[in-house]
Amino acid sequence: MAWIDSCDAQALLLTLKLAAITTAILMAVCLPLTWWLVRRDPTGRTLIQSLVMLPLVLPPTVLGYYLLVAFSPSHPPGSWLARLFDQQLAFSFTGILIGSLIYSLPFAFRPLEAALQQNGPALDEAGRVLGFPVWYRFLFIVIPGIRPALVSAAMLCFAHTLGEFGVVLMIGGNIPGETRVMSVALFEHVEQMNYQGANRLALVMMVIAVSTVLLSQWSGRRHDRL
Amino acid sequence: MIDFDITLPAPLALRARVRARSGWLGLLGRSGVGKSTLLRALAGLSPAPTRLTVADQVITPALLGRRVSLVGQTPALVEHWTVARHLRRVARRQRADQLARELIQGLDIDALQRLYPHQLSGGQRRRVALALALLRRPRLLLLDEPFSALDDDSRYRLFPKLQALTRRLGCDVILVAHQIEDIARLCDQVAILEPDGIAYCGGLLAGLRRYQGQASPCSVLLGEARSEQAQAGLLPVAFGERTLWVRTRRVPSAAAPVRLLLHADDVALSVSGLEGVSLMNQLPARITALTVQADGVLVECLCEGQSIQARVTVCSRQRLALREGMTVTLLFKASALSLLAGW
């Protein structure tokens, strides 16, 4: 990695790690959650939907600020969280991970809910008619049946987490190897008028973003042809 | 034994109680009366019944769903599975590999195994769904218009196989079919569903007659095929003392009891016998009842101890001065009779 310096390489790896973990957790949480909402249509569904959509309209710095307040170890819930994770959350990787989870939640939730709403019941019924139990239908019939939406939700989540700036800066600061993600590093380069470094980082982020979008499009088309 | 009592939620708010012998039960009823909804609820799909008892035991739909298979109007298949994968997964779950092979052969779906559901035609899709439904070894098989996409030839080939398979697997069948012929061919019993519940549940002939007021009137006649005397596409069928001529391409291999279906609109009446006409069937009969309907007069006649119905216009009734107790000749072509069983 002679092309970018080791500090930026560290930021790149940290960013990819953050995006990958965020995406994995959001998929694992949102799939059952949205399926439950679609199947049961519980009272309060609109409230849940609205809450999930909140990060979309809230300025990231506002979200980051409230998280920072919440993470404060001097009072709950920050003190409880600190005990739960056995560490202080502000200015830590776990802290920015929690921030990313909330910040990218709508990008996972929305496409999954829409796809499950549209195709889920028919897929589930097909499995039911064939006599498969509920967990089997969900894992092997419903989830593969909405694969394009699943891939596109995952890609969106991933790409969106890569570009996260405001929330990370608020609750994470700029600690190399812990919270210094690429967008923060890029900002720092620009501040220090290191335009060569900034160019390289920006280019790397651009390439990742474009390939993510291409991959999700390609996966959708492959499914259509099937 | 088919024995259940099911209450469906609003808007249908229907309570249906069916108690019938084992075998094939035809479910008749006007469109929109809730036949499909009833079958769906019985199969454990939505809408869930508000109350369900089977053989007088309260049961949850989920529990019932395990022993009930449904083949719907557009059968649900998993679109991203090939036919082979459907068969393999269901067979593995039921530990029924041998049965799977048998069904693949019996229902002629070997050539379809590598296809995805969206590559199947309507008829192929139904055959696959039938195989999968039977592969689950259901106690009760629910068929909702399963044959509507099949041409006559495919039906003729499918029906005996299906009957043999359900008999071998020991499963009862409830059949909803648009065409009365299909029900008359396959079922020994019928239930008639009306908006306030099951109006009739019992033998086929009485059921079909009762249903006639609602659908196109027809008669089912019982006779004995004289296969050895069949000639030139005409099959003689002994009907009491008389002989009916049936035009058919399929002649039973041996003398066998058969059912014949005759639509009332295909029967003409004459007050005297006719000479020099091409009509093969002329039967003397006595009028037992005349019913004025919206679109004609339904004339019920008795011939050789069996009831035959004819429908004529009000004008014809006046012209011929038809009345109860009068003796007339029933006239119909050999092609008006369709052979229902024993082919």
Coordinates of C-alpha atoms in Angstrom, one line a residue:
Chain A
M1 CA 0.0 0.0 0.0
A2 CA 2.6 2.4 -1.0
W3 CA 0.1 4.4 -3.0
I4 CA -1.7 5.7 0.1
D5 CA 0.1 6.1 3.4
S6 CA -0.3 3.6 6.2
C7 CA -2.5 6.0 8.2
D8 CA -5.0 6.3 5.3
A9 CA -4.8 2.5 4.7
Q10 CA -5.8 2.0 8.3
A11 CA -8.7 4.4 7.9
L12 CA -9.7 2.5 4.7
L13 CA -9.7 -0.9 6.6
L14 CA -11.5 0.6 9.6
T15 CA -14.2 2.0 7.3
L16 CA -14.7 -1.2 5.5
K17 CA -14.9 -3.1 8.8
L18 CA -17.4 -0.6 10.1
A19 CA -19.5 -0.8 7.0
A20 CA -19.4 -4.6 6.8
I21 CA -20.4 -5.1 10.5
T22 CA -23.1 -2.4 10.3
T23 CA -24.6 -4.1 7.1
A24 CA -24.5 -7.6 8.7
I25 CA -26.2 -6.5 11.9
L26 CA -28.8 -4.4 10.1
M27 CA -29.7 -7.3 7.7
A28 CA -29.9 -9.7 10.6
V29 CA -32.2 -7.4 12.6
C30 CA -34.3 -5.9 9.8
L31 CA -35.2 -9.1 8.0
P32 CA -37.1 -10.7 11.0
L33 CA -38.4 -7.3 12.1
T34 CA -39.9 -6.3 8.7
W35 CA -41.2 -9.8 8.2
W36 CA -42.9 -9.7 11.6
L37 CA -44.4 -6.2 10.7
V38 CA -45.7 -7.4 7.3
R39 CA -47.1 -10.7 8.6
R40 CA -48.7 -9.5 11.8
D41 CA -49.4 -5.9 10.9
P42 CA -49.3 -5.0 14.6
T43 CA -50.9 -1.8 16.0
G44 CA -48.1 0.7 16.2
R45 CA -46.6 -0.3 12.9
T46 CA -46.8 3.2 11.6
L47 CA -45.1 4.5 14.7
I48 CA -42.2 2.0 14.2
Q49 CA -42.0 2.9 10.6
S50 CA -41.8 6.6 11.4
L51 CA -39.1 6.1 14.1
V52 CA -37.1 4.1 11.7
M53 CA -37.3 6.8 9.0
L54 CA -36.2 9.5 11.5
P55 CA -32.5 9.3 10.7
L56 CA -33.3 10.1 7.1
V57 CA -34.6 13.5 7.8
L58 CA -32.6 14.4 10.9
P59 CA -29.3 16.2 10.3
P60 CA -26.5 13.7 11.1
T61 CA -24.9 16.2 13.5
V62 CA -28.2 16.4 15.4
L63 CA -28.3 12.6 15.6
G64 CA -24.6 12.5 16.6
Y65 CA -25.2 15.1 19.3
Y66 CA -28.0 13.2 20.9
L67 CA -26.0 10.0 20.8
L68 CA -23.1 11.8 22.4
V69 CA -25.4 13.0 25.2
A70 CA -26.8 9.5 25.5
F71 CA -23.3 7.9 25.7
S72 CA -22.3 10.2 28.5
P73 CA -21.1 7.9 31.3
S74 CA -22.1 10.2 34.1
H75 CA -25.9 9.4 33.8
P76 CA -28.2 6.8 32.2
P77 CA -28.5 5.5 29.6
G78 CA -24.8 6.1 29.0
S79 CA -23.8 4.6 32.4
W80 CA -25.9 1.5 31.7
L81 CA -24.5 1.2 28.2
A82 CA -20.9 1.6 29.5
R83 CA -21.5 -1.2 31.9
L84 CA -23.2 -3.4 29.2
F85 CA -20.3 -3.0 26.7
D86 CA -17.7 -2.8 29.5
Q87 CA -16.2 0.4 27.9
Q88 CA -17.0 4.0 27.4
L89 CA -18.9 4.4 24.2
A90 CA -18.1 7.9 23.1
F91 CA -15.0 8.1 21.0
S92 CA -14.8 4.3 20.5
F93 CA -15.4 1.9 17.7
T94 CA -18.5 0.4 19.4
G95 CA -19.8 4.0 19.7
I96 CA -19.5 4.8 16.0
L97 CA -20.9 1.3 15.2
I98 CA -24.0 2.1 17.2
G99 CA -24.2 5.5 15.5
S100 CA -23.9 3.8 12.0
L101 CA -26.6 1.3 12.9
I102 CA -29.1 4.0 13.6
Y103 CA -27.9 6.3 10.8
S104 CA -28.2 3.5 8.1
L105 CA -31.3 1.8 9.5
P106 CA -33.8 3.3 7.0
F107 CA -31.6 2.1 4.1
A108 CA -31.9 -1.5 5.3
F109 CA -35.5 -1.3 6.6
R110 CA -37.3 0.4 3.8
P111 CA -36.3 -1.8 0.8
L112 CA -36.8 -4.9 2.8
E113 CA -40.2 -3.9 4.1
A114 CA -41.3 -2.9 0.6
A115 CA -40.1 -6.2 -1.0
L116 CA -41.6 -8.4 1.8
Q117 CA -44.9 -6.5 1.6
Q118 CA -45.1 -7.1 -2.1
N119 CA -43.8 -10.7 -2.5
G120 CA -43.6 -12.1 1.0
P121 CA -47.1 -13.3 1.5
A122 CA -47.2 -15.2 -1.8
L123 CA -43.9 -16.8 -1.2
D124 CA -44.9 -17.8 2.3
E125 CA -48.1 -19.3 1.1
A126 CA -46.3 -21.3 -1.5
G127 CA -44.2 -22.8 1.2
R128 CA -47.2 -23.3 3.5
V129 CA -49.0 -25.2 0.8
L130 CA -46.0 -27.5 0.4
G131 CA -46.1 -28.1 4.1
F132 CA -42.9 -26.5 5.3
P133 CA -42.7 -25.0 8.9
V134 CA -42.5 -21.3 9.5
W135 CA -38.8 -21.0 10.0
Y136 CA -38.0 -23.0 6.9
R137 CA -40.3 -20.9 4.8
F138 CA -38.6 -17.7 6.1
L139 CA -35.1 -18.9 5.6
F140 CA -35.3 -20.9 2.4
I141 CA -38.3 -19.5 0.5
V142 CA -39.0 -15.9 1.5
I143 CA -35.5 -14.6 1.9
P144 CA -34.2 -16.1 -1.4
G145 CA -37.4 -14.9 -3.0
I146 CA -36.6 -11.3 -2.3
R147 CA -32.9 -11.6 -3.1
P148 CA -32.7 -8.5 -5.4
A149 CA -34.1 -6.3 -2.7
L150 CA -31.9 -7.9 -0.1
V151 CA -28.8 -7.3 -2.1
S152 CA -29.8 -3.7 -2.9
A153 CA -30.6 -3.0 0.7
A154 CA -27.2 -4.4 1.8
M155 CA -25.3 -2.4 -0.8
L156 CA -27.1 0.8 0.1
C157 CA -26.4 0.2 3.8
F158 CA -22.7 -0.5 3.0
A159 CA -22.3 2.5 0.7
H160 CA -24.2 4.8 3.1
T161 CA -22.1 3.8 6.0
L162 CA -18.9 4.4 4.0
G163 CA -19.9 8.0 3.5
E164 CA -21.0 8.7 7.1
F165 CA -19.4 11.8 8.4
G166 CA -21.4 13.9 10.7
V167 CA -22.4 11.2 13.2
V168 CA -18.9 9.8 13.4
L169 CA -17.3 13.1 13.9
M170 CA -19.7 14.0 16.7
I171 CA -19.5 10.7 18.7
G172 CA -16.2 9.3 17.4
G173 CA -13.8 12.1 16.9
N174 CA -10.7 11.3 15.0
I175 CA -8.8 8.5 16.8
P176 CA -6.6 6.5 14.3
G177 CA -7.5 2.8 14.2
E178 CA -10.5 3.4 16.4
T179 CA -12.8 6.0 15.0
R180 CA -10.8 7.7 12.1
V181 CA -12.8 6.6 9.1
M182 CA -12.2 7.6 5.5
S183 CA -14.5 10.5 5.4
V184 CA -12.9 12.0 8.5
A185 CA -9.5 11.3 7.1
L186 CA -10.4 13.0 3.9
F187 CA -11.7 16.0 5.8
E188 CA -8.5 16.2 7.7
H189 CA -6.4 16.1 4.6
V190 CA -8.3 19.0 3.1
E191 CA -8.0 20.9 6.3
Q192 CA -4.2 20.4 6.2
M193 CA -4.2 21.3 2.5
N194 CA -2.8 17.9 1.6
Y195 CA -4.7 17.7 -1.7
Q196 CA -2.8 14.8 -3.0
G197 CA -3.8 12.6 -0.1
A198 CA -7.3 13.9 -0.3
N199 CA -7.5 13.1 -4.0
R200 CA -6.4 9.5 -3.5
L201 CA -8.8 8.9 -0.6
A202 CA -11.7 10.5 -2.6
L203 CA -10.8 8.3 -5.6
V204 CA -10.8 5.1 -3.5
M205 CA -14.2 6.0 -2.0
M206 CA -15.5 6.8 -5.4
V207 CA -14.4 3.4 -6.8
I208 CA -16.0 1.6 -3.9
A209 CA -19.2 3.5 -4.2
V210 CA -19.5 2.9 -8.0
S211 CA -18.7 -0.8 -7.7
T212 CA -21.2 -1.2 -5.0
V213 CA -24.0 0.3 -7.1
L214 CA -22.9 -1.7 -10.2
L215 CA -22.9 -4.9 -8.2
S216 CA -26.4 -4.3 -6.8
Q217 CA -27.7 -3.5 -10.3
W218 CA -26.1 -6.5 -11.8
S219 CA -27.5 -8.8 -9.1
G220 CA -31.0 -7.4 -9.8
R221 CA -30.7 -8.1 -13.5
R222 CA -29.4 -11.6 -13.0
H223 CA -32.5 -12.3 -10.8
D224 CA -34.8 -10.9 -13.5
R225 CA -33.3 -13.2 -16.1
L226 CA -33.8 -16.3 -13.9
Chain B
M1 CA -65.1 -40.1 6.4
I2 CA -65.1 -36.4 5.6
D3 CA -66.5 -34.7 8.6
F4 CA -65.9 -31.0 9.5
D5 CA -67.8 -28.0 10.8
I6 CA -66.2 -24.7 9.9
T7 CA -67.2 -21.1 10.6
L8 CA -65.6 -18.5 8.4
P9 CA -65.1 -14.9 9.6
A10 CA -66.9 -11.8 8.1
P11 CA -67.5 -10.7 5.4
L12 CA -68.6 -14.2 4.4
A13 CA -69.6 -15.2 7.9
L14 CA -70.4 -18.6 6.6
R15 CA -70.9 -21.8 8.6
A16 CA -70.5 -25.0 6.7
R17 CA -71.0 -28.4 8.1
V18 CA -70.1 -31.3 5.9
R19 CA -70.4 -35.0 6.8
A20 CA -69.8 -37.4 4.0
R21 CA -68.4 -40.9 3.3
S22 CA -64.8 -41.3 2.3
G23 CA -64.0 -40.7 -1.3
W24 CA -64.5 -37.8 -3.7
L25 CA -66.9 -35.1 -2.7
G26 CA -67.9 -32.5 -5.2
L27 CA -68.5 -29.0 -3.9
L28 CA -71.1 -27.1 -5.9
G29 CA -72.2 -23.5 -5.5
R30 CA -72.7 -20.3 -7.4
S31 CA -69.5 -18.2 -8.0
G32 CA -68.8 -15.9 -5.1
V33 CA -70.6 -18.0 -2.6
G34 CA -67.3 -18.8 -0.9
K35 CA -66.2 -22.2 -2.2
S36 CA -62.5 -21.2 -2.7
T37 CA -62.4 -19.3 0.6
L38 CA -63.8 -22.4 2.3
L39 CA -61.1 -24.6 0.8
R40 CA -58.4 -22.0 1.7
A41 CA -59.5 -21.9 5.3
L42 CA -59.6 -25.7 5.5
A43 CA -56.0 -25.8 4.2
G44 CA -54.9 -23.5 7.0
L45 CA -54.4 -20.4 4.8
S46 CA -56.0 -17.0 5.4
P47 CA -58.7 -16.3 6.3
A48 CA -58.4 -18.4 9.4
P49 CA -61.7 -19.9 10.4
T50 CA -63.2 -18.6 13.6
R51 CA -64.2 -22.2 14.6
L52 CA -63.3 -25.5 13.2
T53 CA -64.2 -29.0 14.3
V54 CA -63.1 -32.2 12.6
A55 CA -65.0 -35.3 13.6
D56 CA -66.5 -33.2 16.5
Q57 CA -63.0 -32.2 17.8
V58 CA -62.0 -28.6 17.9
I59 CA -58.9 -28.2 16.0
T60 CA -56.5 -25.4 15.0
P61 CA -56.1 -24.6 11.3
A62 CA -52.3 -25.1 11.6
L63 CA -52.8 -28.6 12.9
L64 CA -55.2 -29.4 10.2
G65 CA -53.0 -27.8 7.6
R66 CA -50.5 -30.6 8.1
R67 CA -52.8 -33.3 6.9
V68 CA -54.5 -31.2 4.2
S69 CA -53.2 -30.4 0.7
L70 CA -54.6 -27.7 -1.5
V71 CA -54.2 -27.3 -5.2
G72 CA -55.6 -23.8 -5.9
Q73 CA -56.8 -22.1 -9.1
T74 CA -53.3 -20.8 -9.7
P75 CA -51.3 -23.2 -7.6
A76 CA -48.6 -21.5 -5.5
L77 CA -45.1 -22.7 -6.3
V78 CA -41.8 -21.3 -5.2
E79 CA -40.7 -19.3 -8.2
H80 CA -37.0 -19.6 -7.6
W81 CA -37.1 -23.4 -7.3
T82 CA -37.0 -25.8 -10.2
V83 CA -39.7 -28.5 -10.3
A84 CA -37.1 -31.1 -9.4
R85 CA -36.1 -29.1 -6.3
H86 CA -39.7 -28.8 -5.2
L87 CA -40.1 -32.5 -5.5
R88 CA -36.8 -33.3 -3.8
R89 CA -37.4 -31.0 -0.8
V90 CA -41.0 -32.1 -0.2
A91 CA -40.1 -35.8 -0.6
R92 CA -37.2 -35.4 1.8
R93 CA -39.4 -33.8 4.4
Q94 CA -42.0 -36.5 4.0
R95 CA -39.4 -39.3 3.6
A96 CA -41.3 -40.3 0.4
D97 CA -38.8 -40.8 -2.3
Q98 CA -40.5 -43.9 -3.7
L99 CA -43.8 -42.1 -3.8
A100 CA -42.1 -39.1 -5.6
R101 CA -40.9 -41.4 -8.4
E102 CA -44.3 -42.9 -8.7
L103 CA -46.0 -39.5 -8.9
I104 CA -43.4 -38.2 -11.4
Q105 CA -44.3 -41.1 -13.7
G106 CA -48.0 -41.2 -13.0
L107 CA -48.6 -37.5 -13.6
D108 CA -46.1 -37.3 -16.4
I109 CA -43.9 -34.5 -15.1
D110 CA -40.5 -36.1 -15.7
A111 CA -39.8 -33.8 -18.6
L112 CA -40.6 -30.7 -16.6
Q113 CA -38.1 -31.3 -13.8
R114 CA -35.5 -28.9 -14.9
L115 CA -38.0 -26.0 -15.4
Y116 CA -38.8 -23.1 -13.2
P117 CA -42.5 -22.5 -12.4
H118 CA -42.8 -19.5 -14.7
Q119 CA -41.7 -21.7 -17.6
L120 CA -44.6 -24.0 -17.1
S121 CA -47.9 -23.8 -18.8
G122 CA -51.1 -23.5 -16.8
G123 CA -51.8 -27.2 -17.2
Q124 CA -48.3 -28.3 -16.4
R125 CA -48.2 -26.1 -13.3
R126 CA -51.4 -27.8 -12.1
R127 CA -49.9 -31.3 -12.7
V128 CA -46.8 -30.3 -10.7
A129 CA -48.9 -28.9 -7.9
L130 CA -51.0 -32.1 -7.8
A131 CA -47.9 -34.2 -7.5
L132 CA -46.6 -32.1 -4.7
A133 CA -49.9 -32.1 -2.9
L134 CA -50.1 -35.9 -3.1
L135 CA -46.5 -36.2 -2.1
R136 CA -47.4 -34.8 1.3
R137 CA -49.6 -37.9 1.8
P138 CA -52.6 -35.8 2.9
R139 CA -55.6 -37.2 4.6
L140 CA -57.7 -34.7 2.7
L141 CA -56.9 -33.2 -0.7
L142 CA -58.6 -30.0 -1.7
L143 CA -58.9 -29.3 -5.4
D144 CA -60.0 -25.9 -6.5
E145 CA -60.8 -25.9 -10.2
P146 CA -57.7 -28.0 -10.9
F147 CA -58.7 -29.0 -14.4
S148 CA -59.8 -25.7 -15.9
A149 CA -56.6 -25.3 -18.0
L150 CA -56.7 -28.8 -19.3
D151 CA -58.2 -29.9 -22.6
D152 CA -60.5 -32.8 -22.8
D153 CA -57.8 -35.2 -23.9
S154 CA -55.6 -34.4 -20.9
R155 CA -58.5 -34.7 -18.5
Y156 CA -59.4 -38.2 -19.8
R157 CA -55.8 -39.3 -19.3
L158 CA -55.5 -37.6 -15.9
F159 CA -58.7 -38.6 -14.2
P160 CA -58.2 -42.3 -13.9
K161 CA -54.7 -41.8 -12.7
L162 CA -55.8 -39.3 -10.1
Q163 CA -58.5 -41.6 -8.9
A164 CA -56.1 -44.5 -8.6
L165 CA -53.6 -42.4 -6.7
T166 CA -56.0 -41.0 -4.2
R167 CA -57.4 -44.5 -3.6
R168 CA -54.0 -46.0 -3.1
L169 CA -52.9 -43.2 -0.7
G170 CA -56.2 -43.4 1.1
C171 CA -56.9 -39.7 0.9
D172 CA -60.3 -38.1 0.6
V173 CA -60.9 -35.4 -1.9
I174 CA -63.1 -32.3 -2.0
L175 CA -63.4 -31.0 -5.6
V176 CA -64.6 -27.6 -6.7
A177 CA -65.1 -27.6 -10.5
H178 CA -66.7 -25.2 -12.8
Q179 CA -67.8 -27.9 -15.1
I180 CA -70.5 -30.2 -13.7
E181 CA -69.2 -32.9 -16.0
D182 CA -66.0 -33.1 -14.0
I183 CA -67.8 -33.5 -10.7
A184 CA -70.2 -36.0 -12.2
R185 CA -67.2 -38.0 -13.5
L186 CA -65.1 -38.1 -10.4
C187 CA -67.4 -37.7 -7.4
D188 CA -69.9 -40.1 -5.8
Q189 CA -71.2 -37.4 -3.4
V190 CA -71.8 -33.7 -3.7
A191 CA -72.3 -30.9 -1.2
I192 CA -74.1 -27.7 -2.3
L193 CA -72.9 -24.5 -0.7
E194 CA -75.3 -21.6 -0.4
P195 CA -74.8 -18.2 1.3
D196 CA -76.2 -19.5 4.6
G197 CA -74.3 -22.8 4.6
I198 CA -74.4 -26.3 3.2
A199 CA -77.8 -26.8 1.7
Y200 CA -77.3 -30.4 0.7
C201 CA -74.7 -33.1 1.3
G202 CA -75.3 -36.5 -0.1
G203 CA -75.4 -38.7 -3.2
L204 CA -74.4 -37.4 -6.6
L205 CA -77.6 -37.9 -8.6
A206 CA -79.9 -36.2 -6.1
G207 CA -77.3 -33.5 -5.5
L208 CA -77.0 -32.7 -9.2
R209 CA -80.7 -32.6 -9.6
R210 CA -81.1 -30.3 -6.7
Y211 CA -78.4 -28.0 -8.0
Q212 CA -80.1 -27.8 -11.4
G213 CA -82.4 -25.0 -10.4
Q214 CA -79.3 -22.9 -10.0
A215 CA -77.1 -23.9 -12.8
S216 CA -77.8 -25.3 -16.3
P217 CA -80.3 -28.1 -15.7
C218 CA -79.1 -31.6 -16.6
S219 CA -79.8 -35.2 -15.9
V220 CA -77.4 -38.0 -15.0
L221 CA -78.5 -41.3 -16.4
L222 CA -77.3 -44.7 -15.3
G223 CA -76.8 -47.4 -17.8
E224 CA -74.7 -50.3 -18.8
A225 CA -72.3 -50.0 -21.7
R226 CA -72.5 -52.7 -24.4
S227 CA -68.9 -52.3 -25.5
E228 CA -68.9 -55.4 -27.7
Q229 CA -71.6 -53.9 -29.9
A230 CA -69.9 -50.5 -30.3
Q231 CA -69.4 -49.5 -33.9
A232 CA -68.4 -46.4 -35.9
G233 CA -67.9 -44.2 -32.9
L234 CA -71.3 -45.1 -31.4
L235 CA -71.6 -46.9 -28.1
P236 CA -74.9 -48.6 -27.2
V237 CA -75.8 -48.2 -23.6
A238 CA -78.6 -50.4 -22.1
F239 CA -81.0 -48.1 -20.3
G240 CA -83.6 -50.3 -18.7
E241 CA -85.4 -52.0 -21.5
R242 CA -84.2 -49.5 -24.0
T243 CA -80.9 -48.6 -25.6
L244 CA -79.3 -45.2 -25.7
W245 CA -76.8 -44.4 -28.3
V246 CA -73.8 -42.4 -27.2
R247 CA -71.3 -40.8 -29.6
T248 CA -67.8 -41.3 -28.1
R249 CA -64.3 -41.9 -29.1
R250 CA -63.6 -43.9 -25.9
V251 CA -65.3 -47.2 -25.6
P252 CA -65.0 -49.0 -22.2
S253 CA -63.0 -52.2 -22.6
A254 CA -65.8 -54.4 -21.3
A255 CA -69.4 -54.2 -20.4
A256 CA -69.5 -51.7 -17.5
P257 CA -72.0 -49.5 -15.6
V258 CA -71.7 -46.0 -16.9
R259 CA -73.0 -42.5 -16.1
L260 CA -74.3 -40.3 -18.8
L261 CA -74.8 -36.6 -18.6
L262 CA -77.6 -35.0 -20.6
H263 CA -78.3 -31.2 -20.6
A264 CA -82.0 -30.3 -20.5
D265 CA -81.5 -27.9 -23.3
D266 CA -80.4 -30.6 -25.6
V267 CA -83.6 -32.6 -25.3
A268 CA -86.6 -32.0 -27.6
L269 CA -90.1 -33.2 -27.0
S270 CA -92.5 -34.7 -29.5
V271 CA -96.1 -35.9 -28.9
S272 CA -95.6 -38.7 -31.5
G273 CA -92.6 -40.7 -32.6
L274 CA -90.6 -39.4 -35.5
E275 CA -89.7 -41.3 -38.7
G276 CA -86.9 -40.4 -41.0
V277 CA -84.8 -38.2 -38.7
S278 CA -81.1 -38.5 -37.8
L279 CA -81.7 -38.3 -34.1
M280 CA -80.5 -41.6 -32.6
N281 CA -82.3 -41.4 -29.3
Q282 CA -86.0 -41.5 -29.0
L283 CA -87.5 -42.5 -25.7
P284 CA -91.1 -42.7 -24.6
A285 CA -91.6 -41.0 -21.3
R286 CA -94.3 -39.7 -19.0
I287 CA -94.3 -36.0 -17.8
T288 CA -94.2 -35.9 -14.0
A289 CA -93.8 -32.1 -13.5
L290 CA -93.7 -28.9 -15.3
T291 CA -91.8 -25.9 -13.8
V292 CA -91.9 -22.5 -15.4
Q293 CA -88.5 -20.8 -15.1
A294 CA -87.2 -17.5 -16.3
D295 CA -85.8 -18.9 -19.5
G296 CA -88.3 -21.6 -20.4
V297 CA -90.3 -24.5 -19.0
L298 CA -88.5 -27.3 -17.3
V299 CA -90.2 -30.6 -18.1
E300 CA -89.5 -33.5 -15.8
C301 CA -90.1 -36.9 -17.3
L302 CA -89.9 -40.4 -16.1
C303 CA -88.5 -43.1 -18.4
E304 CA -87.4 -46.6 -17.4
G305 CA -87.6 -45.5 -13.7
Q306 CA -85.1 -42.7 -14.2
S307 CA -85.8 -39.0 -14.3
I308 CA -84.9 -37.0 -17.4
Q309 CA -85.3 -33.3 -17.8
A310 CA -86.0 -31.3 -20.9
R311 CA -86.2 -27.6 -21.2
V312 CA -88.6 -26.1 -23.8
T313 CA -89.9 -22.6 -24.5
V314 CA -93.2 -21.4 -23.2
C315 CA -94.4 -21.2 -26.8
S316 CA -93.6 -24.9 -27.4
R317 CA -95.4 -25.9 -24.2
Q318 CA -98.6 -24.2 -25.5
R319 CA -98.2 -25.6 -29.0
L320 CA -97.9 -29.1 -27.8
A321 CA -100.3 -28.6 -24.9
L322 CA -97.9 -30.2 -22.4
R323 CA -99.3 -31.3 -19.1
E324 CA -98.5 -33.6 -16.2
G325 CA -99.1 -37.3 -16.9
M326 CA -98.9 -36.9 -20.6
T327 CA -96.8 -39.4 -22.6
V328 CA -94.3 -37.8 -24.9
T329 CA -91.2 -38.9 -26.9
L330 CA -87.9 -37.5 -25.8
L331 CA -85.5 -36.8 -28.7
F332 CA -81.8 -36.1 -28.5
K333 CA -78.7 -36.7 -30.6
A334 CA -76.1 -39.3 -29.8
S335 CA -73.6 -36.5 -29.3
A336 CA -75.8 -34.8 -26.7
L337 CA -75.0 -37.6 -24.2
S338 CA -71.6 -37.4 -22.6
L339 CA -70.0 -40.4 -21.0
L340 CA -69.0 -39.7 -17.4
A341 CA -67.5 -42.9 -16.0
G342 CA -66.3 -46.3 -17.0
W343 CA -64.3 -45.2 -20.1

